[in-house]
Coordinates of N, CA, C and O in Angstrom, one line a residue:
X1 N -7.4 -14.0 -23.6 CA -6.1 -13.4 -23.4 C -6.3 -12.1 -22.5 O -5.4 -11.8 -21.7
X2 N -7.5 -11.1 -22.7 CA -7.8 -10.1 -22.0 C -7.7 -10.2 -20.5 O -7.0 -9.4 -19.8
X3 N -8.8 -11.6 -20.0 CA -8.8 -11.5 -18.3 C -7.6 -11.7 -17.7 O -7.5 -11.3 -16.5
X4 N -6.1 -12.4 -18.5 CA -5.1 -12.8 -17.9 C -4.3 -11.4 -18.1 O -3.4 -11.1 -17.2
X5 N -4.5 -10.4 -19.1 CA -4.1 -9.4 -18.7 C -3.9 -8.5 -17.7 O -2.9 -8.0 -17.2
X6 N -5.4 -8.2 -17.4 CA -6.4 -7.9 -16.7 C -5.3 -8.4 -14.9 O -5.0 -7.6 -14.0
X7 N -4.9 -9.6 -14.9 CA -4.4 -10.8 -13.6 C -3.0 -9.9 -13.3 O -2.6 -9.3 -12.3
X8 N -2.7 -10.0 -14.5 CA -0.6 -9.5 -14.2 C -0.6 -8.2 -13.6 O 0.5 -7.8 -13.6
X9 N -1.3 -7.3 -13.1 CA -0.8 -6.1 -12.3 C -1.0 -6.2 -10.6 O -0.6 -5.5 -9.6
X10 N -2.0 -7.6 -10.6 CA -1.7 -8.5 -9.3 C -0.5 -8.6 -8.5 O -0.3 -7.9 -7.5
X11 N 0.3 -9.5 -9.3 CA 2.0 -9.9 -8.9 C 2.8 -8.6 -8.5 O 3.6 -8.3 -7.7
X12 N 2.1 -8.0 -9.3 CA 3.3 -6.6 -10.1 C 3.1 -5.7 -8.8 O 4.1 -5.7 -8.1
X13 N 1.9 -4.9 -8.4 CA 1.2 -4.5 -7.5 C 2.2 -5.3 -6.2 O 3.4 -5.0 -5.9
X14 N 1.6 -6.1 -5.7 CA 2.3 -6.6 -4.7 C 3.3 -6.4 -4.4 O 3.6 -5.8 -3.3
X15 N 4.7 -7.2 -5.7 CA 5.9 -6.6 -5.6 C 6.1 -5.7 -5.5 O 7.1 -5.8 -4.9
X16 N 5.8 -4.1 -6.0 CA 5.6 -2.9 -5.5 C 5.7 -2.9 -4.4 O 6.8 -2.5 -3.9
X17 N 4.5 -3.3 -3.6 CA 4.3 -3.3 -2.4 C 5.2 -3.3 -1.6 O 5.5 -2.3 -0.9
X18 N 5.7 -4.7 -1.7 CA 6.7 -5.3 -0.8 C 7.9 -4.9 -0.7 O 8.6 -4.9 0.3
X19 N 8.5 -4.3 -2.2 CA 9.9 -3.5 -2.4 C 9.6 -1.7 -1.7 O 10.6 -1.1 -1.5
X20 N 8.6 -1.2 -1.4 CA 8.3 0.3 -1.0 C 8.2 0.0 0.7 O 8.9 0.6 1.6
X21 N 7.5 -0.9 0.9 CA 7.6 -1.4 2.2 C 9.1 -1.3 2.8 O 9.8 -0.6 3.6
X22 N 9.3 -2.0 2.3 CA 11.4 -2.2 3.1 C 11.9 -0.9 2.5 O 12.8 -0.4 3.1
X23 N 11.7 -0.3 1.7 CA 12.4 1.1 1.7 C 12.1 2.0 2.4 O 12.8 2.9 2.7
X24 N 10.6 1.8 2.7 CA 10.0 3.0 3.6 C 10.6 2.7 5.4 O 11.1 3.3 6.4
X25 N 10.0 1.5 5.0 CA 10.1 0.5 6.9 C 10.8 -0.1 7.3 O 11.2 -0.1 8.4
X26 N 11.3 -1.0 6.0 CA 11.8 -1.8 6.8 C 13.4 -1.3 7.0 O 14.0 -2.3 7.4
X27 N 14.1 -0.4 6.9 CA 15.0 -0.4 7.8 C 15.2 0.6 9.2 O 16.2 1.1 9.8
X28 N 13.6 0.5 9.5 CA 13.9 1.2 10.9 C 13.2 0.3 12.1 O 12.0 0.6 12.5
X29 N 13.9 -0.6 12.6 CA 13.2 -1.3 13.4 C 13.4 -1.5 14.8 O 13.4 -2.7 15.2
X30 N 13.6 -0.6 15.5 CA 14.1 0.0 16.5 C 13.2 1.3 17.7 O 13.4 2.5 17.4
X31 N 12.4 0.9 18.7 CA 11.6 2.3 18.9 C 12.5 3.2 19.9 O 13.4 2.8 20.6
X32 N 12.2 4.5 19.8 CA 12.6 5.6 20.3 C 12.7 5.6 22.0 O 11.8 4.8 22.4
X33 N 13.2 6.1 22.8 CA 12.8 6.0 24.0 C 13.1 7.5 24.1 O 14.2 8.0 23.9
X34 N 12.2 8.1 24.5 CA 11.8 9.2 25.3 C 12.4 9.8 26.7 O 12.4 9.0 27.6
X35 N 12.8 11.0 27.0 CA 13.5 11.2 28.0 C 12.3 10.9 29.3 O 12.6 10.6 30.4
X36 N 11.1 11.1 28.8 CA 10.4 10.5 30.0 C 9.9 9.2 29.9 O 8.7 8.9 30.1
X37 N 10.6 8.6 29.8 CA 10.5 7.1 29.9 C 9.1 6.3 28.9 O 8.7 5.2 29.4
X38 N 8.4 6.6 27.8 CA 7.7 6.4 26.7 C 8.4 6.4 25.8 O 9.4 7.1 25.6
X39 N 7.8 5.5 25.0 CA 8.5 4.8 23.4 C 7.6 5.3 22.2 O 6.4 5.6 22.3
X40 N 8.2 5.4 21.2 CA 7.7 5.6 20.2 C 8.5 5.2 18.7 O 9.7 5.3 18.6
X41 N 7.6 4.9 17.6 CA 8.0 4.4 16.9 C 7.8 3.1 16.5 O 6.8 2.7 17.2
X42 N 8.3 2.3 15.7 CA 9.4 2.4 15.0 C 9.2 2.9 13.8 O 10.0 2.5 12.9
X43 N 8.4 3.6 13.6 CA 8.6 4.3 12.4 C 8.0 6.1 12.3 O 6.9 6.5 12.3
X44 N 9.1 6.7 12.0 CA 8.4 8.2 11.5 C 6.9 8.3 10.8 O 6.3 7.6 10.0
X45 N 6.8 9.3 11.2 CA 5.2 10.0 10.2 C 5.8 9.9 8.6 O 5.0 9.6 7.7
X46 N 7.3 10.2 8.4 CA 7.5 10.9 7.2 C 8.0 9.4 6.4 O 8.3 9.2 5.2
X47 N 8.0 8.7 7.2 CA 8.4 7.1 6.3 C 7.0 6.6 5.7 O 6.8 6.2 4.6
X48 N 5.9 6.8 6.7 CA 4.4 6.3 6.3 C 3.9 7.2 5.2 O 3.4 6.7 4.2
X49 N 4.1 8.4 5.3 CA 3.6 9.2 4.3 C 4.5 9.3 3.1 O 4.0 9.4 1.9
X50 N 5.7 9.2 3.3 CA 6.4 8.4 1.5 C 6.0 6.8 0.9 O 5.9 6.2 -0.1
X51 N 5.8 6.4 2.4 CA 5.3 4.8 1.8 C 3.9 5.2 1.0 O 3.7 4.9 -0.2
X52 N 3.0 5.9 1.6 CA 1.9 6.0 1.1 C 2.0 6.7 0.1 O 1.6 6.0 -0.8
X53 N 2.3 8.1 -0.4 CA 2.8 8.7 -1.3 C 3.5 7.9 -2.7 O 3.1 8.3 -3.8
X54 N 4.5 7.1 -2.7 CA 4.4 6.5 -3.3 C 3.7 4.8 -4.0 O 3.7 4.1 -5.1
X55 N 3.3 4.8 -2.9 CA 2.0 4.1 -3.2 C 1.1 4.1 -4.2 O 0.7 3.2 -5.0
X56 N 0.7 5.5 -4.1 CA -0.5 5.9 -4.7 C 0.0 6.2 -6.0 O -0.8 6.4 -6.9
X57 N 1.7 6.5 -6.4 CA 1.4 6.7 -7.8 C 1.5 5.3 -8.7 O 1.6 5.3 -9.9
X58 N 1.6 4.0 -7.7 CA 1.7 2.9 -8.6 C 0.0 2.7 -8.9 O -0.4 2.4 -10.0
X59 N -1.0 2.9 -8.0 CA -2.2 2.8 -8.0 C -2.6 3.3 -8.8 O -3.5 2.8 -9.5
X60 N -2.1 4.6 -9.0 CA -2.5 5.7 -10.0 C -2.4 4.9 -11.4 O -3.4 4.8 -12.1
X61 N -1.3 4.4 -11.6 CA -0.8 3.9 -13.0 C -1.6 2.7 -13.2 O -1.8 2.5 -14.4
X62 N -2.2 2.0 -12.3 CA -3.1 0.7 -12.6 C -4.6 0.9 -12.7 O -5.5 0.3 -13.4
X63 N -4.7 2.2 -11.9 CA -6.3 2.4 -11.9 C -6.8 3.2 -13.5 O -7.9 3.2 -14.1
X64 N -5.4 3.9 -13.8 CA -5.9 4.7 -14.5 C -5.7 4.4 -16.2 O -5.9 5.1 -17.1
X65 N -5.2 3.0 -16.2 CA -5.1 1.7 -17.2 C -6.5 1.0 -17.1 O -7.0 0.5 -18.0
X66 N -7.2 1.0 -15.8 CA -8.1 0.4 -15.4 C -8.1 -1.1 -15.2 O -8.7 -2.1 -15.7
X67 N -7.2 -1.0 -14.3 CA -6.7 -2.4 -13.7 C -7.2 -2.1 -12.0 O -6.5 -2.0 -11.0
X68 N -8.4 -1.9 -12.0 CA -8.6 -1.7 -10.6 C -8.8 -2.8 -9.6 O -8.8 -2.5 -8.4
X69 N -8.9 -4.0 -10.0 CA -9.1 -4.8 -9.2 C -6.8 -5.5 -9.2 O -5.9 -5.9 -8.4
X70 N -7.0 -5.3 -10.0 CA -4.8 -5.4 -10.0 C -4.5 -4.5 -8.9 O -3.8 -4.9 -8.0
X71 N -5.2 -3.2 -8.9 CA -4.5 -2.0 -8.0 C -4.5 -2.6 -6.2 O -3.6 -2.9 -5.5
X72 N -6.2 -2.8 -6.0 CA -6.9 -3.3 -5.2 C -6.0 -4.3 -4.0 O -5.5 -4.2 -2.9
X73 N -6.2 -5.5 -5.2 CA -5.9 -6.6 -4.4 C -4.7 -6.9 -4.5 O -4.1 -7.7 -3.7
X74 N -4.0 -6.2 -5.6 CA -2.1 -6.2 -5.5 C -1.7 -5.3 -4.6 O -0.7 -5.7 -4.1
X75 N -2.0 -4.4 -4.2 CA -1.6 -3.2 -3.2 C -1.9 -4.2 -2.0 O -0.9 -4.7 -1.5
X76 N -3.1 -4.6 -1.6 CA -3.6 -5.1 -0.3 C -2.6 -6.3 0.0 O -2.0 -6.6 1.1
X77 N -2.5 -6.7 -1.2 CA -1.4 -8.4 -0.6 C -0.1 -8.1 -0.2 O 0.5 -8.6 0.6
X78 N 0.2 -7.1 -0.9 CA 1.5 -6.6 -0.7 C 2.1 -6.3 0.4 O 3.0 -6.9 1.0
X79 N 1.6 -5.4 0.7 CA 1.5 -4.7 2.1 C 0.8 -5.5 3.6 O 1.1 -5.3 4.8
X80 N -0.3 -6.4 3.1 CA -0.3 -7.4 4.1 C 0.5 -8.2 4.4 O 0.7 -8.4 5.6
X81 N 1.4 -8.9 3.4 CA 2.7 -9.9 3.5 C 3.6 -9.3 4.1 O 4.0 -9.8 5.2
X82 N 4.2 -7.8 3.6 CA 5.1 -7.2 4.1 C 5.0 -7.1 5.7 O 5.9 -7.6 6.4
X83 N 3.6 -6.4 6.1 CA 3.3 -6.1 7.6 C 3.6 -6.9 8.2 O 4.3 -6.8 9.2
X84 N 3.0 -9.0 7.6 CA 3.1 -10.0 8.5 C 4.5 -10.0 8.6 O 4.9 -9.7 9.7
X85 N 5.4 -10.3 7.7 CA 6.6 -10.3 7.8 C 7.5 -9.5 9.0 O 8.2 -10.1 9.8
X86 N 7.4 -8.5 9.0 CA 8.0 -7.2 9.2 C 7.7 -7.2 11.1 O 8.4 -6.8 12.0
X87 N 6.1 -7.9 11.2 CA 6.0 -7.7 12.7 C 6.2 -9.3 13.4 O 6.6 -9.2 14.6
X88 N 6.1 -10.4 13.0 CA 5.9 -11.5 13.2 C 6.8 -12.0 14.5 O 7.0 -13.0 15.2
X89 N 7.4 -10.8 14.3 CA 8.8 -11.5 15.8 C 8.0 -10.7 17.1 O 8.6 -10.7 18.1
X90 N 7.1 -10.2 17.1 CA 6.4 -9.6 18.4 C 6.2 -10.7 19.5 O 5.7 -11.8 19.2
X91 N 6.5 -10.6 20.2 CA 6.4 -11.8 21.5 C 4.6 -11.8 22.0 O 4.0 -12.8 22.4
X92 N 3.8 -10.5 21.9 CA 2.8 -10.4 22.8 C 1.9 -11.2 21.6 O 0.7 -11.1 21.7
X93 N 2.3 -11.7 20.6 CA 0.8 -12.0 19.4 C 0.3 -11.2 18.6 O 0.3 -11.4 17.4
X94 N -0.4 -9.9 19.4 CA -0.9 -8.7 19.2 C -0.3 -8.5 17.7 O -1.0 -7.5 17.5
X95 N 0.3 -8.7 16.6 CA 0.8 -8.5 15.7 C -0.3 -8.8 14.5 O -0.8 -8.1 13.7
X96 N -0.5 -9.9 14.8 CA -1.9 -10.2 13.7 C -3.5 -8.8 14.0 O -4.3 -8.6 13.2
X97 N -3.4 -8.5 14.9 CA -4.2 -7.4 15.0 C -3.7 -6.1 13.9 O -4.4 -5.4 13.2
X98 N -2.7 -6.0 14.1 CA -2.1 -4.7 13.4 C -1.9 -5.4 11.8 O -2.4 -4.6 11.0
X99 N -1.3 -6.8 11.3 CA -1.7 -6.8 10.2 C -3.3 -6.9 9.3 O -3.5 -6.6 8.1
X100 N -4.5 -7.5 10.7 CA -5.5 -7.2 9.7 C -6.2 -5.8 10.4 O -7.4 -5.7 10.3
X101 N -5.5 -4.8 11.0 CA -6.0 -3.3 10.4 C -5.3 -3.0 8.8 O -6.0 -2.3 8.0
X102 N -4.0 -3.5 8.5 CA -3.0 -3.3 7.5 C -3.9 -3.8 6.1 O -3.8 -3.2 5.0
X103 N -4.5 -4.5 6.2 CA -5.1 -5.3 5.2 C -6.5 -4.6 5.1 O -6.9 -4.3 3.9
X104 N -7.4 -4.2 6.3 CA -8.4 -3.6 5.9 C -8.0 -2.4 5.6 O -8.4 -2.0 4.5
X105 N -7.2 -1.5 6.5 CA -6.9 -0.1 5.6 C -6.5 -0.2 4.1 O -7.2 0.4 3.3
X106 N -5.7 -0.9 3.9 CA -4.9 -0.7 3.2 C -6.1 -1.4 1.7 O -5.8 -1.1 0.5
X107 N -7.3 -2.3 1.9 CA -8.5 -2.9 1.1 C -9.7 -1.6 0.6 O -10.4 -1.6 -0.5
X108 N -9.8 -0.5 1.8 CA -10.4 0.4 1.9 C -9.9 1.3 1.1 O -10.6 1.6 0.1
X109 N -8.6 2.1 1.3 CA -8.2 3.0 1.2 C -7.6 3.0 -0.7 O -7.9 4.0 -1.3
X110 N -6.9 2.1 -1.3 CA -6.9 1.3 -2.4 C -8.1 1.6 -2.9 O -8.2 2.6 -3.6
X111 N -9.0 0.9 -2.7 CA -10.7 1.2 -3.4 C -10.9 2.1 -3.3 O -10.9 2.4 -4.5
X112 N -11.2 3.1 -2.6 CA -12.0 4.3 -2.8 C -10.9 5.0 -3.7 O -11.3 5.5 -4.8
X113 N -9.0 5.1 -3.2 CA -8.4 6.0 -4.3 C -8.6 6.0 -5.6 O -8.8 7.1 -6.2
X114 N -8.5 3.9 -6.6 CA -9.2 3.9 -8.0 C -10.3 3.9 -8.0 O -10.8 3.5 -9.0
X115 N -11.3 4.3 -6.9 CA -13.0 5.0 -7.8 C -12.7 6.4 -7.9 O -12.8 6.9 -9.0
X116 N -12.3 7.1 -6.8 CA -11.8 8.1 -7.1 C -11.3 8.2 -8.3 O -12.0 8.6 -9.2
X117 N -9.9 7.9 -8.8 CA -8.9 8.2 -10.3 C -10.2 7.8 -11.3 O -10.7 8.7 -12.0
X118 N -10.6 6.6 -11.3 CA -11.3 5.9 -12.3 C -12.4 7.2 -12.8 O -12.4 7.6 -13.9
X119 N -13.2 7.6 -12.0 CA -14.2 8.6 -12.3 C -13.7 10.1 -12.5 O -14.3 11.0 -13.0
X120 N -12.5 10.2 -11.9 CA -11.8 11.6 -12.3 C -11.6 11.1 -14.1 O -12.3 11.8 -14.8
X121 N -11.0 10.3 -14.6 CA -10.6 9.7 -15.6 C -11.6 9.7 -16.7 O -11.5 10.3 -17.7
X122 N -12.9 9.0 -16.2 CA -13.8 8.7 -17.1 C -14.6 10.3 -17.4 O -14.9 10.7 -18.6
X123 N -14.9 11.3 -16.3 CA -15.0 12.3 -16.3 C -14.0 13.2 -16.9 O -14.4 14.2 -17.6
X124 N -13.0 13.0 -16.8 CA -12.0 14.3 -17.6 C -11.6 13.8 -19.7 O -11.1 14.3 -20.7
X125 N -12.6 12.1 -19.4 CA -12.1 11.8 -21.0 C -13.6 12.8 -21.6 O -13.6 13.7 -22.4
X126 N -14.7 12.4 -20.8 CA -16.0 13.1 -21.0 C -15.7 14.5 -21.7 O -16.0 14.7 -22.9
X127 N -15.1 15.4 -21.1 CA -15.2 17.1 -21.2 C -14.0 16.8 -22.6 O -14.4 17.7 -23.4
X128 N -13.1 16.3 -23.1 CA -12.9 16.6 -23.9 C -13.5 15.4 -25.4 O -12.9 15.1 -26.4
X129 N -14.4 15.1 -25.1 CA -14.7 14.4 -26.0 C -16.3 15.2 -26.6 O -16.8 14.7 -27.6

């Protein structure tokens, strides 16, 4: 019963994902055009950095349960699905490039945050024990 425990912050993680995604991104899908004729966007600095900001406190809550491989690979799927979803109407292709940077950032950045928490964790149970 433990390892299936251990499974359910998988699903959970993801759907996270996928619901912070479309609140962050997905309703800005439109880029900016510049008075000098350059684009930018479709998304603010300050959408990515709440996307990621709250990100990290569902991570927080799985790593620090010690569900790190739930945080991990439920964060990563999430957010890969979302990205493929979200860009897949691109005409040039180029879209699958940007979802596996999304997938490796997002594989990297996940892991190092729960070793990070996990060892702040196991270290801060240390000093008061």
């Amino acid at each position: 019963m433990k390892p299936v425990r251990h499974l359910l912050p998988i699903p959970a993680l993801a759907g996270v994902s996928l619901v912070l995604w479309a609140a962050w991104l997905g309703w800005d899908q439109h880029r900016d055009v510049q008075p000098d004729g350059t684009t930018t966007g479709p998304y603010a600095a300050w959408q990515v950095i709440g996307l990621l900001l709250t990100l990290l406190a569902a991570v927080y809550w799985a790593a620090s349960r010690r569900y790190v491989a739930g945080a991990v690979i439920g964060t990563t799927a999430g957010l890969t699905v979302a990205a493929y979803f979200d860009w897949s109407d691109d005409s040039s292709g180029l879209f699958m490039v940007g979802v596996g940077m999304v997938m490796m950032g997002s594989l990297i950045a996940t892991a190092v945050a729960c070793a990070v928490i996990a060892s702040a964790k196991r270290h801060g149970r240390r000093i008061r024990a």
